[in-house]
Each structure stands twice: as structure tokens, then as C-alpha cells.
mmCIF file of C-alpha atoms and ligand atoms in Angstrom:
data_model
loop_
_atom_site.group_PDB
_atom_site.id
_atom_site.type_symbol
_atom_site.label_atom_id
_atom_site.label_comp_id
_atom_site.label_asym_id
_atom_site.label_seq_id
_atom_site.Cartn_x
_atom_site.Cartn_y
_atom_site.Cartn_z
ATOM 1 C CA MET Q 2 0.000 0.000 0.000
ATOM 2 C CA LEU Q 3 1.446 3.327 -1.084
ATOM 3 C CA GLY Q 4 0.750 6.658 0.609
ATOM 4 C CA GLU Q 5 -0.531 9.411 -1.687
ATOM 5 C CA LYS Q 6 2.706 11.399 -1.582
ATOM 6 C CA MET Q 7 4.810 8.334 -2.400
ATOM 7 C CA LEU Q 8 2.434 7.275 -5.194
ATOM 8 C CA ASN Q 9 2.540 10.730 -6.800
ATOM 9 C CA ALA Q 10 6.327 10.847 -6.573
ATOM 10 C CA LEU Q 11 6.658 7.369 -8.143
ATOM 11 C CA ASN Q 12 4.298 8.341 -10.965
ATOM 12 C CA LYS Q 13 6.458 11.428 -11.567
ATOM 13 C CA GLN Q 14 9.515 9.162 -11.745
ATOM 14 C CA VAL Q 15 7.824 6.985 -14.388
ATOM 15 C CA ASN Q 16 7.544 10.211 -16.378
ATOM 16 C CA ASN Q 17 11.206 11.126 -15.710
ATOM 17 C CA GLU Q 18 12.324 7.721 -16.966
ATOM 18 C CA MET Q 19 10.084 8.008 -20.044
ATOM 19 C CA TYR Q 20 11.612 11.427 -20.747
ATOM 20 C CA SER Q 21 15.088 9.880 -20.360
ATOM 21 C CA ALA Q 22 14.116 7.252 -22.953
ATOM 22 C CA TYR Q 23 12.822 9.973 -25.270
ATOM 23 C CA LEU Q 24 15.986 12.058 -24.805
ATOM 24 C CA TYR Q 25 18.281 9.166 -25.717
ATOM 25 C CA MET Q 26 16.067 8.160 -28.627
ATOM 26 C CA SER Q 27 16.444 11.723 -29.906
ATOM 27 C CA MET Q 28 20.225 11.500 -29.517
ATOM 28 C CA SER Q 29 20.188 8.173 -31.362
ATOM 29 C CA ALA Q 30 18.188 9.707 -34.206
ATOM 30 C CA TYR Q 31 20.596 12.666 -34.402
ATOM 31 C CA SER Q 32 23.615 10.329 -34.400
ATOM 32 C CA THR Q 33 22.131 8.338 -37.286
ATOM 33 C CA TYR Q 34 21.430 11.582 -39.151
ATOM 34 C CA ILE Q 35 25.065 12.738 -38.891
ATOM 35 C CA GLY Q 36 26.383 9.287 -39.881
ATOM 36 C CA LEU Q 37 27.616 7.957 -36.529
ATOM 37 C CA LYS Q 38 26.110 4.486 -36.336
ATOM 38 C CA GLY Q 39 28.026 3.467 -33.210
ATOM 39 C CA PHE Q 40 26.754 6.490 -31.277
ATOM 40 C CA ALA Q 41 23.266 5.741 -32.594
ATOM 41 C CA ASN Q 42 23.569 2.181 -31.255
ATOM 42 C CA TRP Q 43 24.809 3.331 -27.824
ATOM 43 C CA PHE Q 44 21.940 5.750 -27.393
ATOM 44 C CA MET Q 45 19.361 3.237 -28.666
ATOM 45 C CA VAL Q 46 20.570 0.693 -26.084
ATOM 46 C CA GLN Q 47 20.317 3.453 -23.477
ATOM 47 C CA TYR Q 48 16.771 4.218 -24.662
ATOM 48 C CA GLN Q 49 15.868 0.551 -24.085
ATOM 49 C CA GLU Q 50 17.381 0.663 -20.582
ATOM 50 C CA GLU Q 51 15.293 3.693 -19.696
ATOM 51 C CA MET Q 52 12.128 1.929 -20.857
ATOM 52 C CA VAL Q 53 13.047 -0.947 -18.525
ATOM 53 C CA HIS Q 54 13.493 1.566 -15.671
ATOM 54 C CA ALA Q 55 10.096 3.150 -16.371
ATOM 55 C CA MET Q 56 8.419 -0.269 -16.503
ATOM 56 C CA LYS Q 57 10.041 -1.402 -13.242
ATOM 57 C CA ILE Q 58 8.371 1.518 -11.441
ATOM 58 C CA TYR Q 59 5.126 1.000 -13.383
ATOM 59 C CA ASP Q 60 5.024 -2.664 -12.295
ATOM 60 C CA TYR Q 61 5.927 -1.749 -8.706
ATOM 61 C CA ILE Q 62 3.072 0.769 -8.452
ATOM 62 C CA ASN Q 63 0.669 -1.883 -9.795
ATOM 63 C CA SER Q 64 2.000 -4.511 -7.380
ATOM 64 C CA GLN Q 65 1.267 -2.127 -4.495
ATOM 65 C CA ASP Q 66 -2.302 -1.638 -5.682
ATOM 66 C CA GLY Q 67 -1.578 1.939 -6.733
ATOM 67 C CA GLN Q 68 -2.870 3.635 -9.873
ATOM 68 C CA VAL Q 69 -0.329 4.416 -12.567
ATOM 69 C CA LYS Q 70 -1.099 7.833 -14.043
ATOM 70 C CA LEU Q 71 0.831 8.687 -17.172
ATOM 71 C CA MET Q 72 1.804 12.300 -17.798
ATOM 72 C CA ALA Q 73 2.818 14.229 -20.916
ATOM 73 C CA ILE Q 74 6.407 13.632 -21.982
ATOM 74 C CA ALA Q 75 8.324 16.861 -22.694
ATOM 75 C CA GLN Q 76 9.928 17.339 -26.091
ATOM 76 C CA PRO Q 77 13.637 16.479 -25.946
ATOM 77 C CA PRO Q 78 16.297 18.569 -27.746
ATOM 78 C CA THR Q 79 16.725 17.576 -31.387
ATOM 79 C CA GLU Q 80 19.983 19.379 -32.252
ATOM 80 C CA PHE Q 81 23.342 18.977 -30.547
ATOM 81 C CA ALA Q 82 26.551 20.992 -30.870
ATOM 82 C CA SER Q 83 28.727 17.865 -31.225
ATOM 83 C CA PRO Q 84 28.905 14.169 -30.265
ATOM 84 C CA LEU Q 85 30.738 15.181 -27.070
ATOM 85 C CA ASP Q 86 27.924 17.658 -26.330
ATOM 86 C CA MET Q 87 25.476 14.737 -26.355
ATOM 87 C CA PHE Q 88 27.484 12.943 -23.691
ATOM 88 C CA GLY Q 89 27.865 16.140 -21.636
ATOM 89 C CA LYS Q 90 24.073 16.508 -21.700
ATOM 90 C CA THR Q 91 23.628 12.795 -20.930
ATOM 91 C CA LEU Q 92 25.821 13.009 -17.819
ATOM 92 C CA GLU Q 93 24.072 16.197 -16.699
ATOM 93 C CA HIS Q 94 20.693 14.471 -17.123
ATOM 94 C CA GLU Q 95 21.806 11.350 -15.244
ATOM 95 C CA LYS Q 96 22.987 13.519 -12.331
ATOM 96 C CA PHE Q 97 19.470 14.984 -12.250
ATOM 97 C CA ILE Q 98 17.985 11.455 -12.243
ATOM 98 C CA THR Q 99 20.335 10.438 -9.407
ATOM 99 C CA LYS Q 100 19.005 13.386 -7.401
ATOM 100 C CA CYS Q 101 15.409 12.329 -8.168
ATOM 101 C CA ILE Q 102 16.135 8.788 -6.927
ATOM 102 C CA ASN Q 103 17.805 10.127 -3.774
ATOM 103 C CA ASP Q 104 14.778 12.366 -3.126
ATOM 104 C CA LEU Q 105 12.489 9.337 -3.551
ATOM 105 C CA VAL Q 106 14.556 7.383 -1.011
ATOM 106 C CA ASP Q 107 14.374 10.342 1.406
ATOM 107 C CA LEU Q 108 10.594 10.409 0.999
ATOM 108 C CA ALA Q 109 10.274 6.639 1.509
ATOM 109 C CA MET Q 110 12.263 6.991 4.737
ATOM 110 C CA GLU Q 111 10.193 9.955 5.921
ATOM 111 C CA GLU Q 112 7.018 7.997 5.217
ATOM 112 C CA LYS Q 113 8.451 4.868 6.875
ATOM 113 C CA ASP Q 114 7.659 3.039 3.613
ATOM 114 C CA HIS Q 115 10.187 0.211 3.944
ATOM 115 C CA ALA Q 116 8.995 -1.726 0.872
ATOM 116 C CA THR Q 117 9.490 1.273 -1.413
ATOM 117 C CA ASN Q 118 12.809 2.043 0.204
ATOM 118 C CA ILE Q 119 14.028 -1.498 -0.579
ATOM 119 C CA PHE Q 120 12.580 -1.303 -4.108
ATOM 120 C CA LEU Q 121 14.474 1.948 -4.744
ATOM 121 C CA GLN Q 122 17.857 0.511 -3.722
ATOM 122 C CA TRP Q 123 18.156 -1.115 -7.159
ATOM 123 C CA PHE Q 124 17.907 2.350 -8.717
ATOM 124 C CA VAL Q 125 20.477 3.811 -6.308
ATOM 125 C CA THR Q 126 23.005 1.203 -7.509
ATOM 126 C CA GLU Q 127 21.946 1.565 -11.137
ATOM 127 C CA GLN Q 128 22.620 5.315 -11.077
ATOM 128 C CA ILE Q 129 26.260 4.699 -10.109
ATOM 129 C CA GLU Q 130 26.615 2.631 -13.294
ATOM 130 C CA GLU Q 131 24.690 5.152 -15.403
ATOM 131 C CA GLU Q 132 27.000 8.026 -14.462
ATOM 132 C CA ALA Q 133 30.112 5.816 -14.766
ATOM 133 C CA ASN Q 134 29.137 4.786 -18.326
ATOM 134 C CA ASP Q 135 28.839 8.437 -19.369
ATOM 135 C CA ASN Q 136 32.097 9.418 -17.676
ATOM 136 C CA GLU Q 137 33.842 6.548 -19.465
ATOM 137 C CA VAL Q 138 32.875 7.908 -22.885
ATOM 138 C CA ILE Q 139 33.709 11.503 -21.904
ATOM 139 C CA SER Q 140 37.156 10.272 -20.776
ATOM 140 C CA LYS Q 141 37.706 8.719 -24.204
ATOM 141 C CA PHE Q 142 37.052 12.106 -25.806
ATOM 142 C CA LYS Q 143 39.544 13.699 -23.379
ATOM 143 C CA LEU Q 144 42.143 11.110 -24.390
ATOM 144 C CA VAL Q 145 41.782 11.168 -28.163
ATOM 145 C CA GLY Q 146 39.992 14.450 -28.914
ATOM 146 C CA GLU Q 147 37.122 15.150 -31.297
ATOM 147 C CA SER Q 148 38.848 15.044 -34.689
ATOM 148 C CA GLY Q 149 37.459 12.939 -37.548
ATOM 149 C CA ASN Q 150 39.709 9.953 -36.831
ATOM 150 C CA ALA Q 151 39.083 10.083 -33.089
ATOM 151 C CA LEU Q 152 35.331 10.249 -33.655
ATOM 152 C CA LEU Q 153 35.385 7.226 -35.946
ATOM 153 C CA MET Q 154 37.415 5.290 -33.387
ATOM 154 C CA ILE Q 155 34.973 6.108 -30.563
ATOM 155 C CA ASP Q 156 32.052 5.368 -32.909
ATOM 156 C CA LYS Q 157 33.461 1.888 -33.532
ATOM 157 C CA GLU Q 158 33.714 1.239 -29.786
ATOM 158 C CA LEU Q 159 30.187 2.478 -29.108
ATOM 159 C CA ALA Q 160 28.869 0.186 -31.854
ATOM 160 C CA ALA Q 161 29.796 -2.788 -29.645
ATOM 161 C CA ARG Q 162 27.418 -1.877 -26.790
ATOM 162 C CA GLN Q 163 24.694 -4.497 -26.382
ATOM 163 C CA LYS Q 164 23.229 -3.642 -22.971
HETATM 164 FE FE1 FEO Y 25 16.864 5.606 -15.708
HETATM 165 FE FE2 FEO Y 25 19.377 6.721 -16.866
HETATM 166 O O1 FEO Y 25 18.275 6.604 -15.408
#
């Protein structure tokens, strides 16, 4: 059984995760448009991960006899200054999501909602990986730069991502 505050906050997080999916789908589309298939693959895999995140919360709300209420998904950006800019924006967005998850945990603790607190621990751990993945790619750019050859090399690496 979820309290009203917790239910509303979880529904908002479904929306945040759906927006994340939409954002990375937009980045994948842009990458395809500019001819970077590896980047397009990386962001499409990330899109799929975000859909899994949204559905985990969706299923949890249902399992607690709460009502899932879907909200409008904001339009994501469609133009990016560079491939590195996409990863800068991705990391910035994931830091925002980490804060959202931490706020949800704080609320679960305030509400003494132990089940939701335990449920959210998976997301706490997942956010460490999410930020680390972005930092890893940004580090590659720092190492090799953003020239044509460097971009193609990073694109080849990002093409290998499967999950
Ligand atoms: Fe679902 Fe990338 O956080």
C-alpha cells in the first residue's frame, strides 16, 4: 500500500524515466542523421534501458495496488553541438535522475515506507553505473579528442554496446 505522496512521486519518476528514454532516442536519431552508427547504437541501447526503468516503477506501483497515471512527456532537444555535447548533456541528465532517486529514497524513509525504500535501492546502484558509463565515454574524448579519426574510433567502440 502506497501513501498518496509516495504514489505521486513514483508516478512522476515513471515520467522522468520516459523522458530519459525519449531524450536518448532523440540523440540516437541525431547520431544516425550525422552518420555515426556506433553512437546511434549506444543511445538506442540506453533508450531501451530507460524503458526498462520506467516499466520497473510502473510494475511496482501496480504490485502495491496503486494507480499508474501517465503524464505528458516533454519534447527532448533535437539538435546537438557535437557528439561530445550529447554525452555532456547525458551526464548532466543522469545527475538529475540520481538526485530524483535520492529524493524518492528520502521520501520513503520519511514515510516509513520500507517496501518502497528497498525497491528503490536497485535504482540507487543503477545510477552509479549510469553516471560511470557516461564518464567513461567523456574520458575517451579527453584522451583522443574530437577530430574525424578520433570520432570514428569512438564510434566503432560504441557500436559494440549491447546492454
Ligand atoms: Fe533511468 Fe538513466 O536513469
